[in-house]
Short mmCIF file of C-alpha atoms and ligand atoms in Angstrom, two decimals:
data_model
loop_
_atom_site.label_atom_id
_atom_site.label_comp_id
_atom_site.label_asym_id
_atom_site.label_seq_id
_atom_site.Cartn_x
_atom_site.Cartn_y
_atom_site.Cartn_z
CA UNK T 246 0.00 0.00 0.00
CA UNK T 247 0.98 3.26 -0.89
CA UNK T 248 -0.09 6.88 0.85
CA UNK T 249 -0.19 10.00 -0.78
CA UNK T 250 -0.91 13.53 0.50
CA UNK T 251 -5.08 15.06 0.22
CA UNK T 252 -3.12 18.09 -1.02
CA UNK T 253 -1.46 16.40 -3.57
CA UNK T 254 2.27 16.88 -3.12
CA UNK T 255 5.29 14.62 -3.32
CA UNK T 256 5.76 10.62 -4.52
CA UNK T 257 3.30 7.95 -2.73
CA UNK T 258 4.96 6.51 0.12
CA UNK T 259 5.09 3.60 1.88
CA UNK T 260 4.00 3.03 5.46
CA UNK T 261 6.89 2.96 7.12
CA UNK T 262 7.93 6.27 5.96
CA UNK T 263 4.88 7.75 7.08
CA UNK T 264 4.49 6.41 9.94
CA UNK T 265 7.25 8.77 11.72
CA UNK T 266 5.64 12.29 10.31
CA UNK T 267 2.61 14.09 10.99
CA UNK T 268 1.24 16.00 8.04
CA UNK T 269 2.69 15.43 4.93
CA UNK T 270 5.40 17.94 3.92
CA UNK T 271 2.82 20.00 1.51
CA UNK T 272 0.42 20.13 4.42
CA UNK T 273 -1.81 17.56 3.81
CA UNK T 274 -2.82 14.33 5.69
CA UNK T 275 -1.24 11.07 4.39
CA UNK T 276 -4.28 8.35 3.21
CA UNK T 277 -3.87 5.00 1.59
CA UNK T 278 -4.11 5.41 -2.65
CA UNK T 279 -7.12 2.74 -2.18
CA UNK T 280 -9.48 0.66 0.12
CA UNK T 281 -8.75 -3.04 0.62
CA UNK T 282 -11.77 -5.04 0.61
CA UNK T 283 -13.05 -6.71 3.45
CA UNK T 284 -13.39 -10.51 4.14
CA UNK T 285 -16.30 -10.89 6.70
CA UNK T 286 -16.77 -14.41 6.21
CA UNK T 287 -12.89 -15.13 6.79
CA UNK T 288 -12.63 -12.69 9.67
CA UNK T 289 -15.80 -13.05 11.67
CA UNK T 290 -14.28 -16.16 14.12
CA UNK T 291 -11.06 -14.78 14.63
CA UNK T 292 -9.65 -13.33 18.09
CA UNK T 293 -8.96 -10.13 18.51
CA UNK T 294 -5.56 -10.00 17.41
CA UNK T 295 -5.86 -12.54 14.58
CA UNK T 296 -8.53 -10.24 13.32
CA UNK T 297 -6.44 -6.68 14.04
CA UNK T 298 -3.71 -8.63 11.62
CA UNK T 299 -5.93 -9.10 9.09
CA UNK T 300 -7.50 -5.79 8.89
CA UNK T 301 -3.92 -4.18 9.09
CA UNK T 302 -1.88 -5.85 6.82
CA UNK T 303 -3.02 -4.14 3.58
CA UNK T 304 -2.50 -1.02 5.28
CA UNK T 305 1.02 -2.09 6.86
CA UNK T 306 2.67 -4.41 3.89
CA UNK T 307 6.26 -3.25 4.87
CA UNK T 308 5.96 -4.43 8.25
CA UNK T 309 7.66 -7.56 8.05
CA UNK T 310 6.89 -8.58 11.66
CA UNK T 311 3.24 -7.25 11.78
CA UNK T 312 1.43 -10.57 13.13
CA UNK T 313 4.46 -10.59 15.95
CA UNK T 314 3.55 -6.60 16.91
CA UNK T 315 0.07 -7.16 17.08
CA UNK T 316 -0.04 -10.40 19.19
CA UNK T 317 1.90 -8.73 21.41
CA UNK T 318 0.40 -5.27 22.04
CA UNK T 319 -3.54 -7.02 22.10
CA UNK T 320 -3.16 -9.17 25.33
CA UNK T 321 -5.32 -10.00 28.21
CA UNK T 322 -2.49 -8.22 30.53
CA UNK T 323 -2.69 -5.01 28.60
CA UNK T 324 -6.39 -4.89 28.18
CA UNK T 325 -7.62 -6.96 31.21
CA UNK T 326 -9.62 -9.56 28.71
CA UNK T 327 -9.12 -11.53 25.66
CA UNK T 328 -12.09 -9.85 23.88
CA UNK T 329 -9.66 -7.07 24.31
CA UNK T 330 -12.85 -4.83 23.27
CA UNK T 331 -16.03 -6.34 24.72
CA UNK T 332 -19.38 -5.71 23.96
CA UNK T 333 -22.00 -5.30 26.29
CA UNK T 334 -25.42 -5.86 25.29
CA UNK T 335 -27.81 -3.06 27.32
CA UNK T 336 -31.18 -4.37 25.57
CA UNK T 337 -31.50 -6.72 22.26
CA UNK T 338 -30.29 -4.44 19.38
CA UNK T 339 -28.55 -1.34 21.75
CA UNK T 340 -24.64 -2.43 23.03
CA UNK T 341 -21.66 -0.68 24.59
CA UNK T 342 -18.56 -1.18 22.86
CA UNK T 343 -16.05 -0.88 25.58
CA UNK T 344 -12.73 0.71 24.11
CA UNK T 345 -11.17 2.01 27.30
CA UNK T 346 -9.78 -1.08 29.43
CA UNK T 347 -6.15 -0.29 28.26
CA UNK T 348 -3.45 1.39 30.74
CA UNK T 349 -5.05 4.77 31.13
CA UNK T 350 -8.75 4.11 30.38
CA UNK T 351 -9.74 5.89 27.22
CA UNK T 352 -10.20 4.70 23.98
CA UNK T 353 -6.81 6.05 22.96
CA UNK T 354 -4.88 3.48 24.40
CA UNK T 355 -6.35 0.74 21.52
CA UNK T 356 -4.59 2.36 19.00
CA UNK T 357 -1.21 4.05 20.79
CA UNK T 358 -0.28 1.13 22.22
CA UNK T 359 0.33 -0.61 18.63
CA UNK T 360 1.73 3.03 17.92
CA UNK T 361 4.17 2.45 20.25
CA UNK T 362 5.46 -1.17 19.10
CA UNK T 363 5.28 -0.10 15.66
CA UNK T 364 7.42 3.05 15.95
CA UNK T 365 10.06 0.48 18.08
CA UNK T 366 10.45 -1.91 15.12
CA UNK T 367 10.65 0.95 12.44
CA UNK T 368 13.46 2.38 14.50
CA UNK T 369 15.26 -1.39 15.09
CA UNK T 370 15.14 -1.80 11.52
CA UNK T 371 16.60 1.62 10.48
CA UNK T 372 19.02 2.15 13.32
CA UNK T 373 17.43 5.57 14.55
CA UNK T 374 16.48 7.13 17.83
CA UNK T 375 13.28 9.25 18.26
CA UNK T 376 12.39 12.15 20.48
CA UNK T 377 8.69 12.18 20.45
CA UNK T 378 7.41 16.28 21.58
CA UNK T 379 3.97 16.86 22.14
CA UNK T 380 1.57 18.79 24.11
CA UNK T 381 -1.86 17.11 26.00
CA UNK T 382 -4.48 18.44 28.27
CA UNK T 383 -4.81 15.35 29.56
CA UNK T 384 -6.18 12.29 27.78
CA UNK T 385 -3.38 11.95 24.79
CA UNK T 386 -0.58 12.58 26.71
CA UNK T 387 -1.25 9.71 29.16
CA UNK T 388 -2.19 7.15 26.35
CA UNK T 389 1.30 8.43 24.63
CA UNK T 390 3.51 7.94 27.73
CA UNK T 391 1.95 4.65 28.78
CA UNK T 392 2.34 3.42 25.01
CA UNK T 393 6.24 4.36 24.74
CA UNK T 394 7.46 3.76 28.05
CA UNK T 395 10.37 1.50 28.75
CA UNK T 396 10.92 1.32 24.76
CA UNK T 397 14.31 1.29 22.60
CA UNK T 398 15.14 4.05 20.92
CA UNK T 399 12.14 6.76 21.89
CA UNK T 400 12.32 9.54 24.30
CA UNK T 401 9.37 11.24 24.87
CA UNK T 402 8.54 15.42 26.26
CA UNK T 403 5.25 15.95 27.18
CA UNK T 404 3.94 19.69 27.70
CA UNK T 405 1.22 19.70 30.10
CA UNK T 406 -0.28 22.98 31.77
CA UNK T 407 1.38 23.28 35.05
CA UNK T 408 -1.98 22.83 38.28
CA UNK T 409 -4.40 22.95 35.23
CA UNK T 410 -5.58 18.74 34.85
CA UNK T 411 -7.28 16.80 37.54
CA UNK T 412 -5.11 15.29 40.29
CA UNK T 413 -5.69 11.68 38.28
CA UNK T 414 -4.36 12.88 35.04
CA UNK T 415 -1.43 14.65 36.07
CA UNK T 416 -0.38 11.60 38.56
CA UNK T 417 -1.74 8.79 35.71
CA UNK T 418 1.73 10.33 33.48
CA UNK T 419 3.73 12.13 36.19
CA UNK T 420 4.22 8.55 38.50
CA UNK T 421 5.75 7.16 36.06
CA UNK T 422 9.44 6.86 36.89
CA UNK T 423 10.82 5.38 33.14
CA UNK T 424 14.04 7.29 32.13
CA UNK T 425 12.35 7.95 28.75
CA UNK T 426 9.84 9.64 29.70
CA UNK T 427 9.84 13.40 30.12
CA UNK T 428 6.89 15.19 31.81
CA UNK T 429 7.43 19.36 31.29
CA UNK T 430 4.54 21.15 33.36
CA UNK T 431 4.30 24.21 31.78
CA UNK T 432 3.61 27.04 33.93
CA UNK T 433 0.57 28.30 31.28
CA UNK T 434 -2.12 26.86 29.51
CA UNK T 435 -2.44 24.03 27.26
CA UNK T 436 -2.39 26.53 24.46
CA UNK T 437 0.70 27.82 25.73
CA UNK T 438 1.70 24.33 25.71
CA UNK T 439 1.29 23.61 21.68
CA UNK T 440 2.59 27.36 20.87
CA UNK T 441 6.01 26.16 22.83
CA UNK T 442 5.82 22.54 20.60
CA UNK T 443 5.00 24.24 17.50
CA UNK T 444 7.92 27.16 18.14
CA UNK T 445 10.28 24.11 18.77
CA UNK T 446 9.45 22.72 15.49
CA UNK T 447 9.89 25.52 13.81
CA UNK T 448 13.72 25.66 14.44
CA UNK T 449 14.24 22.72 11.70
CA UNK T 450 17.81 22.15 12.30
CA UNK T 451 17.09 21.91 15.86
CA UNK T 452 14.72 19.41 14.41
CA UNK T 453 16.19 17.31 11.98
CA UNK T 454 19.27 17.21 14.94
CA UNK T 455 17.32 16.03 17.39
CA UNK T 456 15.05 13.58 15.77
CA UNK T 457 11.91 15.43 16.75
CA UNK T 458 9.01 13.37 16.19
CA UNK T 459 4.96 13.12 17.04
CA UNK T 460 2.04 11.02 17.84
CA UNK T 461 -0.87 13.30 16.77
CA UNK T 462 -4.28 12.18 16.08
CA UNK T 463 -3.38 12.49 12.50
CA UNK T 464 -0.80 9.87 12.52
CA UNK T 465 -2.23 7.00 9.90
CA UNK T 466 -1.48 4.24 11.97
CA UNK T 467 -3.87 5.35 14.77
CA UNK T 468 -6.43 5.22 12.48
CA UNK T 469 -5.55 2.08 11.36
CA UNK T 470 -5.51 0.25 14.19
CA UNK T 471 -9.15 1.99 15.16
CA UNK T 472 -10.38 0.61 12.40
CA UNK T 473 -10.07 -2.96 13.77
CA UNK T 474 -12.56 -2.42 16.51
CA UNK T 475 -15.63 -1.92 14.51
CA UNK T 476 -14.82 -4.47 12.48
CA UNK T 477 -15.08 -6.85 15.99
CA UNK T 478 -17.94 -4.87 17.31
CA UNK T 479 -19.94 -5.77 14.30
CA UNK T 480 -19.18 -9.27 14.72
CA UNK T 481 -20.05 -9.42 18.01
CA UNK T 482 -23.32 -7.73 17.73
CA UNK T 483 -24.60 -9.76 14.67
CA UNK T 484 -25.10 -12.86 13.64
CA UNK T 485 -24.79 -12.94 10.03
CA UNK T 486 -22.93 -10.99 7.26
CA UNK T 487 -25.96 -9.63 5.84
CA UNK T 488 -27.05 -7.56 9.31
CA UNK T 489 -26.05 -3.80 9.04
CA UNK T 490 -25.89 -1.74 12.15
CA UNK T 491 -25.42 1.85 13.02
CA UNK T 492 -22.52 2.94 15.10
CA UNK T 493 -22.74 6.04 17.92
CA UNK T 494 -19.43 7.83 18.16
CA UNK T 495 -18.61 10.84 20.17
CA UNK T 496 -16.59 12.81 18.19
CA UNK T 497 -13.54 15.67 18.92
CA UNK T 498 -10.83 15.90 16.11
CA UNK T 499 -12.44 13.26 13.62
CA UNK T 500 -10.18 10.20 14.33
CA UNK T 501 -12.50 7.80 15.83
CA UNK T 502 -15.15 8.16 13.57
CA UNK T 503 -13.51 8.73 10.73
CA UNK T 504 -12.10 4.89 11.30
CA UNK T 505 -15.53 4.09 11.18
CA UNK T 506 -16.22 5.04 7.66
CA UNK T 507 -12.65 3.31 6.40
CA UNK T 508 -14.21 0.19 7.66
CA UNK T 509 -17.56 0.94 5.83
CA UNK T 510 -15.16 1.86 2.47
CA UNK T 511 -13.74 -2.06 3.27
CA UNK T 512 -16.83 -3.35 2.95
CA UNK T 513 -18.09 -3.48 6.43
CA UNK T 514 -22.39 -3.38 6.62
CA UNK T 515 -22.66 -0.06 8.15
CA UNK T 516 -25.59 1.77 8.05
CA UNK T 517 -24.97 5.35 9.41
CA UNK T 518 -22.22 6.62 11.61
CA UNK T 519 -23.36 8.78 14.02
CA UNK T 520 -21.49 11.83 15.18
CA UNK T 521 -22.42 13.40 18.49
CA UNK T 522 -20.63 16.73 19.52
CA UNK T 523 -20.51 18.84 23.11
CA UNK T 524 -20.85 22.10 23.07
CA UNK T 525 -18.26 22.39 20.88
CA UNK T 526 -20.34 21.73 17.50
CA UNK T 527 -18.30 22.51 14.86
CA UNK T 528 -18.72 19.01 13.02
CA UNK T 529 -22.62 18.54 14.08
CA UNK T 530 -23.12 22.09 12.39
CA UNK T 531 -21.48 20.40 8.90
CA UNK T 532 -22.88 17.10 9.06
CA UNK T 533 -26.37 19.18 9.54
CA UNK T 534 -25.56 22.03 7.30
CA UNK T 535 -22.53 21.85 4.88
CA UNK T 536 -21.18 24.51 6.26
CA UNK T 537 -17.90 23.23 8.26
CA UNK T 538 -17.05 26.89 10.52
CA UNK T 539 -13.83 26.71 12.76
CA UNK T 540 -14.81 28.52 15.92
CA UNK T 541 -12.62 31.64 17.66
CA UNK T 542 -12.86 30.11 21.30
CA UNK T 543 -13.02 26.43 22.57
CA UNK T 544 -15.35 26.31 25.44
CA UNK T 545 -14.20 24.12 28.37
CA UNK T 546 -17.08 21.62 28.78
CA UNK T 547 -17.72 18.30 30.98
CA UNK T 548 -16.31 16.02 28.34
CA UNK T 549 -13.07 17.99 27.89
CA UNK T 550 -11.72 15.46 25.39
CA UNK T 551 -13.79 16.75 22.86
CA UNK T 552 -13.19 20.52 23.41
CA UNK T 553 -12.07 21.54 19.97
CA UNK T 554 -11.87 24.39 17.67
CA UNK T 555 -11.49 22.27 14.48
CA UNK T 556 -11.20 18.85 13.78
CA UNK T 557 -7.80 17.94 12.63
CA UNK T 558 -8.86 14.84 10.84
CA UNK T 559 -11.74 16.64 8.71
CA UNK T 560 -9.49 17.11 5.83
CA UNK T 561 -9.37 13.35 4.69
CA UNK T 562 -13.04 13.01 5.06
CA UNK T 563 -12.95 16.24 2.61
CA UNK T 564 -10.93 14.35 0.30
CA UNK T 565 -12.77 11.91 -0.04
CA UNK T 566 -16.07 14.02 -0.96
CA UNK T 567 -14.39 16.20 -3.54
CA UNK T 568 -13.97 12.69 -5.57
CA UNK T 569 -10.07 12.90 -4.30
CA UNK T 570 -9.54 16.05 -5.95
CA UNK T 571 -6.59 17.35 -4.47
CA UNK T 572 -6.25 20.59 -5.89
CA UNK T 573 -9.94 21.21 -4.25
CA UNK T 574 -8.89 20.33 -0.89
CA UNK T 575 -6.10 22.67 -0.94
CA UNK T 576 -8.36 25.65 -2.16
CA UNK T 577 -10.89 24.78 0.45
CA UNK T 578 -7.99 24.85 3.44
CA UNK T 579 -6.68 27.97 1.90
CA UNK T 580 -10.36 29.15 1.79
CA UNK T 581 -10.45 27.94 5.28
CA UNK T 582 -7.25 29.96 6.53
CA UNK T 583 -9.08 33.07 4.79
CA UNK T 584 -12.34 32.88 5.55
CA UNK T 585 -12.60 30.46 8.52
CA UNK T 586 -15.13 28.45 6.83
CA UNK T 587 -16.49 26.87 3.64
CA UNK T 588 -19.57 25.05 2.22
CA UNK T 589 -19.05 21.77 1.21
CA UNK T 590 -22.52 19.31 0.63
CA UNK T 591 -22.94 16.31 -0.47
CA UNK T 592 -21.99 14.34 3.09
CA UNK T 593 -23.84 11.03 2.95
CA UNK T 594 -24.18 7.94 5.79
CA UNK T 595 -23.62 10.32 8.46
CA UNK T 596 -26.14 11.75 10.90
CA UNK T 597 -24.78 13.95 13.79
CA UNK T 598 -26.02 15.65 17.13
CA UNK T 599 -25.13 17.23 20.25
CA UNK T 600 -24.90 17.19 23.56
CA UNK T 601 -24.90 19.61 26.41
CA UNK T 602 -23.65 19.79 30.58
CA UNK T 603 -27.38 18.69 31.45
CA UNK T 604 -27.83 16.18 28.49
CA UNK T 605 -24.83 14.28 29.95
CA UNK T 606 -25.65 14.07 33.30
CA UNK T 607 -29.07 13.01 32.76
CA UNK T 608 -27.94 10.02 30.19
CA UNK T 609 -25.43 9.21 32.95
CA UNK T 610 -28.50 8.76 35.20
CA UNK T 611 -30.68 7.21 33.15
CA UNK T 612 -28.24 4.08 31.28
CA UNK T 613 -27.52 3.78 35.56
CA UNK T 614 -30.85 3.37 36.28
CA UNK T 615 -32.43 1.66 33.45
CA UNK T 616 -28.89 -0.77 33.00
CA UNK T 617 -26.81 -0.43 35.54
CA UNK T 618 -24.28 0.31 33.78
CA UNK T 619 -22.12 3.37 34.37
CA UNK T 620 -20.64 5.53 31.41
CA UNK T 621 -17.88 8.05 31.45
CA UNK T 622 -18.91 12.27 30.00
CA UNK T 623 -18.06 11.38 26.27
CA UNK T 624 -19.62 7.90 25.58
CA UNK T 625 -22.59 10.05 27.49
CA UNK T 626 -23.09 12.44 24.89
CA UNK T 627 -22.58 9.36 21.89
CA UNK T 628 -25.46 7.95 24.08
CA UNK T 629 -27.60 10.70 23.93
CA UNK T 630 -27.12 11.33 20.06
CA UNK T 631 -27.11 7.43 19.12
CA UNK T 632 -30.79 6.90 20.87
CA UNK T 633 -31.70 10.18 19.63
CA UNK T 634 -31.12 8.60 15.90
CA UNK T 635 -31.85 5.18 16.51
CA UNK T 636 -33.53 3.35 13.44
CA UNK T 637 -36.44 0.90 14.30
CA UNK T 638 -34.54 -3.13 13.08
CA UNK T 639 -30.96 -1.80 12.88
CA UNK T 640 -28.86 -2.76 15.94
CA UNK T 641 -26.94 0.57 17.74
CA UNK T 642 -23.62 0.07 19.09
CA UNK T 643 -22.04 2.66 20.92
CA UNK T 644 -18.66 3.48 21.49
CA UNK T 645 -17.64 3.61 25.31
CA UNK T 646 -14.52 6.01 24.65
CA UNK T 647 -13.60 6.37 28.17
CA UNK T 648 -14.23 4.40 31.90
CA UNK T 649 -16.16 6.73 34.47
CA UNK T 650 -13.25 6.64 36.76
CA UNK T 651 -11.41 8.88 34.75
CA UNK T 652 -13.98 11.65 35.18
CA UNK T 653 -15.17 11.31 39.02
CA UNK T 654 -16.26 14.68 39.35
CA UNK T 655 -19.27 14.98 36.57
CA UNK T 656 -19.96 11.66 37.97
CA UNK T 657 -20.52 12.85 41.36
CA UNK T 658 -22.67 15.97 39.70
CA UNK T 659 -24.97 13.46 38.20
CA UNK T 660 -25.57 9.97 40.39
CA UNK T 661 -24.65 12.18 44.09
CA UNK T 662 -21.19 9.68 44.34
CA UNK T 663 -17.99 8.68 43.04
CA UNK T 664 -16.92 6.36 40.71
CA UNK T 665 -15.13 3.03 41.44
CA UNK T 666 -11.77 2.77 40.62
CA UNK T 667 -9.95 0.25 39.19
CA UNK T 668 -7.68 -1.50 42.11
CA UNK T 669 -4.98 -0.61 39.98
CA UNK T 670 -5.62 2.67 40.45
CA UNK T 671 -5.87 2.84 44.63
CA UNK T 672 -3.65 5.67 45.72
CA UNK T 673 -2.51 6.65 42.30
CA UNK T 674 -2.49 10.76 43.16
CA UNK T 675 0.10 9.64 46.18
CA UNK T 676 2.72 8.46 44.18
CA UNK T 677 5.84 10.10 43.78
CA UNK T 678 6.08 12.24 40.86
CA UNK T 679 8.86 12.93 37.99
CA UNK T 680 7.98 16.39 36.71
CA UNK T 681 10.31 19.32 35.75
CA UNK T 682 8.28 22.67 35.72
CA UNK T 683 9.12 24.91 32.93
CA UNK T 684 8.48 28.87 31.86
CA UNK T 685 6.26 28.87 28.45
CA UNK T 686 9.73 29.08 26.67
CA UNK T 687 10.53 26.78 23.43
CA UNK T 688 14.29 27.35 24.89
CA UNK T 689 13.53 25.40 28.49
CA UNK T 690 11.96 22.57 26.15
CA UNK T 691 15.09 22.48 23.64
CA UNK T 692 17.15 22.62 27.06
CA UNK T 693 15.48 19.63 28.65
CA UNK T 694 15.96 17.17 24.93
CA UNK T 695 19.54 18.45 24.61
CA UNK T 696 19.86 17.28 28.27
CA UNK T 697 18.45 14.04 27.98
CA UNK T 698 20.43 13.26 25.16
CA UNK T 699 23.78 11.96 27.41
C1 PLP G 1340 -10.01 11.73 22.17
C2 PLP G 1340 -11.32 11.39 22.78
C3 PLP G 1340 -12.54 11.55 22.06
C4 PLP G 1340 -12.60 12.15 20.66
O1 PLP G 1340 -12.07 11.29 19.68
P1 PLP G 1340 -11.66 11.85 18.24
O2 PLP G 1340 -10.93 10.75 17.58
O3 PLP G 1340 -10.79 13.06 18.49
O4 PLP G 1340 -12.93 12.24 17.54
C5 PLP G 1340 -13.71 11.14 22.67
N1 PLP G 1340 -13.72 10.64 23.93
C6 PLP G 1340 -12.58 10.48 24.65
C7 PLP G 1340 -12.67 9.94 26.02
C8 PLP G 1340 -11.34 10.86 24.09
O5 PLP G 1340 -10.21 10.71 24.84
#
């Protein structure tokens, strides 16, 4: 498989040589020059890994030692069960796809942990080191850490703003005590945060010296391996080949979902994919209207990992509606840059909604009363907009993105108490910490890789 750029730029590339690099060097997002097609018959009995081999390959054909990486990273010790992702079944046709029993508890952890392995093998093979720089406000930076820890070759600096995440996220990456990981508190914001990361790789010798690398939600690979999941959630949920189902997906920067409809261009029997936004709308407004608007502020809402301004994954959704048309992708973005918005129709097999401070809370209540089951903020709002959709005869899977212990306090605000938390978790926040607190300076960042380098 080849990748080429939605803008158009450069030679096709192979997977390995993408899989290091963010956006492509004109811009653009890497995506695979065609769909592989889908073997549901062939794949529906296979464990979880057998199937996450199957599905990746096509996309990962340079990867000599793929079947190796994957058994490894999908294990019951990882993921606490050999369904890896189970489904729960709330009433006959409406499940719970549980993403988030990985080390920190979010969906994010399905698809960095095979991040991590794969970015260890690239750099075996080529004899290279890599100093992974990012930024989080909570979620991704955990994931990140727990996914490259204790690995040869990778070094990773994490940005975080300094007293501004809950005591559980800040002590869920700053316990961990492995000498390649890197936690910089920044005394500022998390926007503060990306300005120092993005200042840092401006300097491109400082760059290209150091091995800078990332692990954004664009990377291809984290798609990938997302794609795997609804793949087994379908198979779990049906019984034959011919059943199609809708899947609920609360949605931020466009990764998740946009996973979702790869495995529909594959071949997979899905009906609609639907998008649920917070507060922060900007994708519910497109999918409604055709209008996709980048908003001015972010507004800090109860399911903070879907507080966005713009959804960095859009763009290969884009491509694919402008018939890949390259050169109309890159007049839209500049159209974007000007304008900070464009019109785009023609979206089909996608319905979208959104969900507010009140809606969550109340769906929090209600799947606790009516299921006993308890959900975390952001599979809450994919709740709310999945039953708000649901089709009459088409089963409804939902995508649990994240486990209620990670978000105690809007738990308290809806059922009156806390949580449980995992045993592993017990005591977590009283830990001793490894953090180095920093100025907002992209010279105390370059200071602390130069450092680390000995
Ligand atoms: C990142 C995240 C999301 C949003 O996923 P996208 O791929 O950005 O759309 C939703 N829920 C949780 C818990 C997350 O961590």
């Amino acid at each position: 498989m080849r990748y080429l750029s939605t803008r158009g730029g450069g030679k096709p590339q192979r997977f390995s040589d993408i899989l290091l690099e963010g956006l492509a060097p004109d811009g653009g997002l890497y995506v695979p020059e065609s769909w592989p097609r889908a073997d549901l018959a062939a794949w529906r009995g296979l464990r979880y890994p057998e199937l996450a081999a199957e599905v990746l390959r096509p996309f990962m054909d340079d990867v000599p030692a793929l079947e190796a990486i994957v058994a490894r990273t999908y294990t019951r010790a990882v993921f606490g069960s050999d369904d890896i992702a189970p489904l729960k079944t709330l009433e006959p046709g409406l499940h719970l796809l549980g993403l988030s029993n990985g080390p920190t508890l979010a969906f994010k952890d399905m698809a960095l942990q095979l991040l991590g392995a794969l970015f260890e093998d690239v750099l075996a093979r080529r004899g290279r080191t890599l100093n992974v720089l990012g930024a989080t406000s909570g979620d991704t930076g955990s994931a990140a850490e727990h996914a490259m820890r204790g690995r040869e070759r990778i070094a990773v600096f994490m940005l975080s703003p300094h007293g501004r995440m809950s005591a559980f996220q800040a002590a869920q990456m700053y316990a961990l005590q492995d000498p390649n990981i890197h936690n910089l508190a920044v005394e500022g914001t998390f926007d503060d945060c990306q300005d120092v990361v993005k200042q840092v790789n401006a300097d491109a010798a400082f760059k290209a010296r150091m091995r800078i690398g990332a692990v954004n939600s664009i990377n291809w690979a984290r798609i990938a391996a997302q794609v795997v999941y609804y793949f087994w959630g379908y198979f779990r949920a049906t019984r034959s080949d011919a059943e199609r189902v809708d899947f609920a997906v609360p949605s931020g920067n466009f990764g998740n979902i946009y996973a979702g409809y790869v495995a529909r261009r594959m071949g997979l029997p899905v009906s609609r994919l639907i998008l649920a936004t917070n507060e922060n709308d900007v994708l519910d407004e497109f999918f409604r209207t055709g209008r996709y608007r980048v908003r001015r502020d972010v507004r800090a809402t109860s399911s903070p990992s879907m507080d966005i301004s713009k959804a960095s994954n859009f763009e290969r959704y884009a491509f694919e509606l402008v018939g890949r048309d390259s050169k109309r992708v890159t007049t839209l973005w500049e159209q974007l840059a000007r304008d900070g918005e464009f019109e785009l129709p023609g979206a089909s097999g996608f319905v979208s909604g959104k969900s507010t401070h009140d809606d969550r809370l109340t769906t929090i209540r209600q799947l606790h009363e009516k299921y006993g089951v308890l959900v975390d903020p952001h599979t809450a709002d994919g709740v709310k907009v999945g039953l708000e959709q649901r089709a009459a005869g088409v089963a409804l899977i939902c995508l649990e993105t994240a486990l209620p212990a990670k978000f105690a306090a809007t738990i308290a605000a809806a059922l009156g108490r806390e949580p449980p938390r995992p045993a592993r978790f017990e005591g977590l926040e009283q830990l001793p910490q490894r953090v180095e607190v920093i100025m907002p300076d992209a010279r105390a960042v370059k200071r602390a890789i130069e450092a680390a380098q000995a």
